[in-house]
Structures are given as structure tokens and as C-alpha cells.
């Protein structure tokens, strides 16, 4: 079994305000419901095991696009939102941060009692994934967060995070149950992140003599397999820079939302009345739901949906965020009773943006875009952990978007 990926993130302290955490839970549930409706439970598990997709999800939910807080905040929001609906959705989230991580075995067994899954085997998977990343691979990161996400069909993913106080970094590890063969005989295609020098790796094939007493686990063939381990190393700078974003992709979204009218596209007639700023957010949310893995190599781009709680790249636009949640929730709920037109229109947004990219040439202007978003943030109920956004002094109320 290959660990599905790892991410190195600057270690950030702080808190997630209630006004954001409540919205994160609502949006996370709506995205999960849409994924299950269109792609099934197995795809939700696979997506969560992808470090790039996970980081993009955190960015579109309004968390700081690159910080360690994405991991604990996103998993906390998903657990609060999904677990009350687990029987309906078939997805369960166990464990969490600190003391909650130690509750994972008990929570897994409770899930297995109601689903008929093998509780002992799944608890062993949970414990061994933690032991490999915390003990067998001694890379200077000590785990403080462990989440075990499983479906009622037996697929699972582990998302866990360790801290290295020496260099103010956190490292997130992703595991996926696809093609599970062994935890202890070369499970990693690589140990990702900044080079820590010589480390003790008891999971290396060459360490077999020292592992004779360690148990291995085998499972039946899965539906999906992650072919290559994925590496995500986030920069230390907090602001969003040109090198962090695929301007061709972001520019196509902005062009679609701000320069073309929804009435120009037959597929978007059902979204009439949605303003350009909300359409911009919906297009990025649509891509999180319907995009292919290669679309998530620049997670910072998804911060242009709903900003970030610390104001990077701009304050969280509360009015836009709430409208996005409402539209997505309505689309999902109507689809459950056979009215899928609005959900299909949201799906078309990501396809239209991809089509627009083919002949699109960005002209730069990311700094101007961020400045415009910040200047107009007060109009959209912009808010950060530092307070509400205010109108800029001595500037016109609205600036024309000309950078793409």
C-alpha cells in the first residue's frame, strides 16, 4: 500500500471564528452531498486522500490557503456536518485533534456495529497508519491529529498531521485503502517534504530484519488505486502571489463570471439572477466537486472563491458565501426529488471554465485583482478574524475589472 500523499504547511496558531466555522460545515456538507450524488462514496474517500484536493477544499471554504490550520479546521467542520447524516450518506468520520484522536478506535467500532464492517481490522488500519508516520518514520514530526474517514462499504482514508516545533512546520499525511497490501514493507514511494537529513525509517524494505514481529494487513482489491504519492509543500509567505496561482485557469473563471453574462450560456439559464461575484465563487466550488486531479495543483486559486479568515488574499465575503451555500443546498435537495436542472447548471460552470481556458491568454494583474477584492469587500459583508471590512478611504465605490 502506498501512502497517497503528504503536505508540508507553515505552522499557524489561532482560531476559527464561529461565523466562519458554521459556514464551513454547511458548505462542506453540501459539497459532500453533491459528490456522493454524482460520483459515489468511493470518490469522496479518494478525494480526501488527495493532498492537493484537500488543500483546495480548505481554500474554497475560506480557510487560510496554505496554513496548517486547514487540516484540523476542515476535518472538524466535516465531522460536525457529516456525522449527523452518516446513515443517509454512508460516510463516517472518526478521531480528530488532540484527545479526540485517541477516541478513533472506539468510534470506528461503533460504526462497525451498525454497518457490519470488521471493526478489529479497521481499528488496526487506523493504529498502524499512525504508528508508521509517528514511530516507524522518524522525520521530526510528532502526530497531534488523526482522522479516520470510512464508508459503509469499507473504503477508508486517514488524514493525520504532525508538528515540528524546530522549524515551525506541520506535515500532513494522507493514506488510502486502495490496493492495501502492507503497512510495513516499503509502503511509501517517497517521504515528502523538506529534507530533514538522515532519518530512521522502519517502514523501509531494508529494515525487514527489524520488523519481524510487526503485523501486516491485507485487504481485497479496491475499486480505485492511487498510482503515485503526491507531494505538496506550501510556501512560508502568507500572501497569495503570482507564482502560487495558475493565471490561465483563474483568468478564465473571472472572464466567465464578470465579462460574459449568464444569459449567453443556455446551460446557465437556471442561474439567472446570480451576480458576477457569486458566479465567480460558484465556478470554483463547481470545480472542487467536478474537477479532475490535475486541476488542483495550485490550491491558492480556490482562495479566490471566499477569501481567507486572516484576510489573504482578501476578507471572507459573507454575503457571497451564504448565497453560494444556499444555491448549492437548493440544487442538491431538488436533485434528491428528481429536479436536477440547477445541479446540472452548477456542474456546467466548471466545464465552461475549462473550455474558456483553451484560447485564453492571461495578461497578469493578480495584485490588482486582490486590491479590487479588498476594496469592494465591505460591499459583500467582508470579514476577517480582525473584524468587518470597511469602505476604502478616497476611492471610488466600484472599479472595473481589467486585469484579465
Short mmCIF file of C-alpha atoms in Angstrom, two decimals, residues 69-212:
data_model
loop_
_atom_site.label_atom_id
_atom_site.label_comp_id
_atom_site.label_asym_id
_atom_site.label_seq_id
_atom_site.Cartn_x
_atom_site.Cartn_y
_atom_site.Cartn_z
CA UNK A 69 -4.93 25.12 10.37
CA UNK A 70 -6.62 23.94 7.17
CA UNK A 71 -6.28 20.31 8.27
CA UNK A 72 -7.87 20.48 11.70
CA UNK A 73 -10.49 23.08 10.75
CA UNK A 74 -11.70 21.31 7.60
CA UNK A 75 -11.85 17.89 9.28
CA UNK A 76 -13.59 19.37 12.31
CA UNK A 77 -16.19 21.08 10.12
CA UNK A 78 -16.77 17.93 8.05
CA UNK A 79 -17.16 15.75 11.14
CA UNK A 80 -19.72 18.11 12.68
CA UNK A 81 -21.67 18.34 9.43
CA UNK A 82 -21.46 14.79 8.05
CA UNK A 83 -21.77 12.53 11.10
CA UNK A 84 -25.36 13.53 11.94
CA UNK A 85 -26.25 12.36 8.39
CA UNK A 86 -23.91 9.36 8.23
CA UNK A 87 -26.62 6.72 7.87
CA UNK A 88 -28.03 8.54 4.85
CA UNK A 89 -24.68 9.43 3.28
CA UNK A 90 -22.77 6.26 4.15
CA UNK A 91 -19.70 8.27 5.26
CA UNK A 92 -18.36 8.33 8.83
CA UNK A 93 -15.58 10.48 10.32
CA UNK A 94 -13.75 9.27 13.42
CA UNK A 95 -11.00 10.79 15.55
CA UNK A 96 -9.76 14.35 15.33
CA UNK A 97 -7.28 16.65 17.05
CA UNK A 98 -5.59 16.00 20.38
CA UNK A 99 -7.70 13.96 22.78
CA UNK A 100 -10.24 13.27 20.03
CA UNK A 101 -7.61 11.37 18.04
CA UNK A 102 -7.48 8.79 20.84
CA UNK A 103 -11.22 8.24 20.51
CA UNK A 104 -10.85 6.99 16.94
CA UNK A 105 -10.76 3.23 17.80
CA UNK A 106 -13.93 3.42 19.89
CA UNK A 107 -15.72 5.49 17.25
CA UNK A 108 -14.65 3.09 14.48
CA UNK A 109 -16.02 0.10 16.42
CA UNK A 110 -19.36 1.87 16.92
CA UNK A 111 -19.60 2.49 13.18
CA UNK A 112 -18.82 -1.16 12.50
CA UNK A 113 -21.53 -2.31 14.90
CA UNK A 114 -24.13 -0.53 12.77
CA UNK A 115 -22.66 -1.31 9.34
CA UNK A 116 -21.43 -4.88 9.80
CA UNK A 117 -17.83 -3.97 8.87
CA UNK A 118 -14.85 -5.67 10.51
CA UNK A 119 -14.11 -3.38 13.44
CA UNK A 120 -10.88 -5.07 14.53
CA UNK A 121 -9.35 -4.84 11.04
CA UNK A 122 -10.30 -1.19 10.61
CA UNK A 123 -9.02 -0.22 14.06
CA UNK A 124 -5.75 -1.92 13.19
CA UNK A 125 -5.55 0.13 9.97
CA UNK A 126 -6.09 3.29 12.00
CA UNK A 127 -3.43 2.43 14.57
CA UNK A 128 -0.84 1.21 12.08
CA UNK A 129 -1.10 4.26 9.83
CA UNK A 130 -0.45 6.42 12.92
CA UNK A 131 2.43 4.20 14.09
CA UNK A 132 4.13 4.34 10.69
CA UNK A 133 4.03 8.14 10.48
CA UNK A 134 4.77 8.79 14.14
CA UNK A 135 7.19 5.99 15.07
CA UNK A 136 8.38 3.92 12.12
CA UNK A 137 9.21 7.05 10.12
CA UNK A 138 11.04 9.37 12.49
CA UNK A 139 11.25 12.58 10.46
CA UNK A 140 10.94 15.06 13.31
CA UNK A 141 7.14 15.41 13.17
CA UNK A 142 5.04 14.21 16.10
CA UNK A 143 1.39 13.48 15.36
CA UNK A 144 -1.23 15.54 17.16
CA UNK A 145 -4.20 14.95 14.87
CA UNK A 146 -5.60 11.71 13.39
CA UNK A 147 -8.85 11.43 11.42
CA UNK A 148 -10.13 8.15 10.03
CA UNK A 149 -12.83 8.52 7.36
CA UNK A 150 -14.64 5.39 6.19
CA UNK A 151 -17.62 4.43 4.11
CA UNK A 152 -20.24 1.81 4.93
CA UNK A 153 -18.72 -0.23 2.08
CA UNK A 154 -15.33 -0.46 3.84
CA UNK A 155 -13.19 2.06 1.94
CA UNK A 156 -11.23 4.43 4.14
CA UNK A 157 -8.73 7.25 4.21
CA UNK A 158 -6.54 8.55 7.01
CA UNK A 159 -5.72 12.24 7.31
CA UNK A 160 -3.27 12.97 10.09
CA UNK A 161 -0.90 15.78 10.93
CA UNK A 162 2.37 16.11 12.84
CA UNK A 163 4.17 19.12 14.27
CA UNK A 164 7.84 20.05 14.20
CA UNK A 165 8.49 22.85 16.64
CA UNK A 166 12.09 23.09 15.49
CA UNK A 167 11.22 24.62 12.11
CA UNK A 168 7.65 25.89 12.70
CA UNK A 169 6.21 23.49 10.15
CA UNK A 170 3.42 20.93 10.18
CA UNK A 171 3.29 17.86 7.97
CA UNK A 172 0.03 16.28 6.84
CA UNK A 173 -0.03 12.61 5.86
CA UNK A 174 -2.70 11.01 3.66
CA UNK A 175 -3.43 7.27 3.42
CA UNK A 176 -5.87 5.47 1.15
CA UNK A 177 -7.23 1.94 1.45
CA UNK A 178 -6.91 1.36 -2.30
CA UNK A 179 -4.82 -1.73 -3.05
CA UNK A 180 -3.77 -2.19 0.58
CA UNK A 181 -1.07 -4.85 0.88
CA UNK A 182 1.24 -3.88 3.74
CA UNK A 183 1.89 -1.05 6.11
CA UNK A 184 5.43 -2.04 6.97
CA UNK A 185 7.17 -3.28 3.84
CA UNK A 186 8.01 -0.19 1.78
CA UNK A 187 4.56 1.46 1.89
CA UNK A 188 5.90 4.83 0.73
CA UNK A 189 7.03 5.71 -2.75
CA UNK A 190 8.69 8.71 -1.08
CA UNK A 191 8.86 10.62 2.16
CA UNK A 192 7.72 14.03 1.00
CA UNK A 193 8.64 17.47 2.20
CA UNK A 194 11.75 19.44 3.06
CA UNK A 195 14.83 17.28 3.57
CA UNK A 196 15.31 16.55 7.28
CA UNK A 197 18.68 14.82 6.81
CA UNK A 198 19.19 11.25 7.96
CA UNK A 199 16.03 9.76 9.45
CA UNK A 200 15.05 6.43 10.93
CA UNK A 201 12.60 4.69 8.58
CA UNK A 202 11.48 1.35 9.95
CA UNK A 203 8.99 1.12 7.09
CA UNK A 204 11.79 0.79 4.54
CA UNK A 205 12.17 -2.59 2.82
CA UNK A 206 15.80 -2.79 4.01
CA UNK A 207 14.56 -2.72 7.61
CA UNK A 208 12.82 -6.09 7.27
CA UNK A 209 15.01 -7.91 9.87
CA UNK A 210 13.98 -5.35 12.49
CA UNK A 211 10.29 -5.74 11.67
CA UNK A 212 9.88 -9.50 12.02
#
